[in-house]
Amino acid sequence: MNQSDEHDLGNFSDLDNGELTTCEVGDLEILVCRVDGKLYAIEDNCSHADTPLSEGRLSGFQVNCPLHGASFDVRDGAHSGPPAYTGVRCFEIVEGDSGVTVKIDNGNPEGEDGPQKGFFQTR
């Protein structure tokens, strides 16, 4: 069983539906967005091209990498297919009266199998 830490991200009440923003927790860049009134948080890094997803476009629940168009679901970090072959980390986020907190799992950040293997194009 993995432990998780909670981190205060501040207030996102002014983040409108369809908007993206980022925040840092230690060395981790987190993309935060609001879809249908609910906040979601995923790692701000494309698993295929090592590019900030926050530079891409949000369409519904999908955020698209600006480099090659890899698409990730903000609800669970799952990828929709090539060029990405793995998803990105997804974080539990809670919006309360005092602001927003995110839970970050202290387990293996790359998952059971480690990082994606194979060819990577970086910018």
XYZ file of C-alpha atoms in Angstrom:
123
model
C 0.000 0.000 0.000
C 1.346 3.427 -0.944
C 1.347 6.500 1.245
C 0.179 9.842 -0.105
C 0.893 13.414 0.889
C -1.576 16.290 0.665
C -0.376 19.624 -0.710
C -2.196 22.959 -0.683
C -2.405 24.451 -4.173
C -4.251 27.649 -3.298
C -7.528 28.999 -4.614
C -8.813 28.092 -8.076
C -12.288 29.635 -7.802
C -11.442 31.947 -10.722
C -10.469 29.035 -13.027
C -13.259 28.816 -15.607
C -14.531 25.706 -17.377
C -12.131 24.680 -20.132
C -9.157 26.557 -18.668
C -5.761 25.060 -17.841
C -3.210 26.205 -15.299
C -0.124 24.690 -13.707
C 1.429 24.528 -10.275
C 4.556 23.001 -8.800
C 4.782 20.573 -5.919
C 8.473 19.953 -5.318
C 9.942 18.839 -8.650
C 6.537 17.857 -10.009
C 4.633 20.058 -12.477
C 0.880 19.547 -12.205
C -1.717 20.579 -14.779
C -5.000 21.662 -13.175
C -8.128 22.204 -15.250
C -11.838 22.635 -14.737
C -14.338 20.647 -16.811
C -18.092 20.815 -16.184
C -17.462 22.645 -12.913
C -15.076 20.028 -11.488
C -11.298 20.313 -11.015
C -8.917 17.674 -12.349
C -5.158 17.283 -11.911
C -2.661 15.313 -13.997
C 1.087 15.425 -14.485
C 1.997 18.280 -16.836
C 4.267 16.166 -19.009
C 3.459 14.158 -22.133
C 4.514 10.521 -21.656
C 5.543 10.358 -25.311
C 7.462 13.556 -25.962
C 8.445 15.056 -22.591
C 6.499 18.228 -23.409
C 4.256 20.288 -21.084
C 0.638 19.299 -21.708
C -0.401 22.727 -20.411
C 0.890 24.170 -23.702
C -1.708 22.066 -25.527
C -5.460 22.348 -25.926
C -8.239 21.039 -23.686
C -11.260 19.628 -25.516
C -13.882 18.138 -23.227
C -12.014 15.769 -20.920
C -9.064 15.374 -23.324
C -5.890 17.440 -23.233
C -3.748 17.243 -26.365
C 0.025 17.486 -26.424
C 1.072 20.448 -28.595
C 4.001 18.559 -30.147
C 2.492 15.423 -31.722
C -1.143 15.508 -30.610
C -1.062 12.694 -28.049
C -4.287 12.904 -26.053
C -4.827 12.235 -22.334
C -8.020 12.033 -20.272
C -7.873 14.495 -17.359
C -10.164 12.239 -15.287
C -7.689 9.356 -15.050
C -4.556 10.243 -17.065
C -5.237 7.507 -19.651
C -3.884 7.989 -23.171
C -6.175 7.636 -26.172
C -3.618 5.903 -28.382
C -0.430 6.559 -30.367
C 1.863 8.316 -30.397
C 1.667 7.862 -26.593
C 1.700 4.284 -25.312
C 1.299 5.064 -21.614
C -0.848 7.468 -19.667
C 0.271 10.190 -17.284
C -0.060 10.379 -13.516
C -3.436 11.490 -12.246
C -3.917 13.077 -8.832
C -6.856 13.260 -6.469
C -7.829 16.891 -6.047
C -10.218 18.352 -3.476
C -11.743 21.823 -3.672
C -12.882 23.126 -0.290
C -13.765 26.414 1.377
C -10.121 27.076 2.254
C -8.725 26.257 -1.201
C -7.565 23.270 -3.208
C -5.464 20.328 -2.060
C -3.910 17.589 -4.155
C -2.920 14.109 -2.976
C 0.341 12.808 -4.379
C 1.101 9.110 -4.086
C 4.612 8.423 -2.786
C 4.821 5.112 -4.676
C 6.665 4.545 -7.945
C 5.859 7.683 -9.999
C 6.382 5.802 -13.264
C 4.047 2.964 -12.287
C 4.778 -0.735 -11.977
C 6.588 -1.070 -15.304
C 8.658 2.119 -15.166
C 8.772 4.793 -17.870
C 7.629 4.229 -21.440
C 10.273 2.391 -23.449
C 11.135 3.003 -27.082
C 11.635 5.986 -29.341
C 11.063 9.432 -27.904
C 11.105 12.658 -29.826
C 11.805 15.630 -27.599
C 11.738 19.247 -28.471
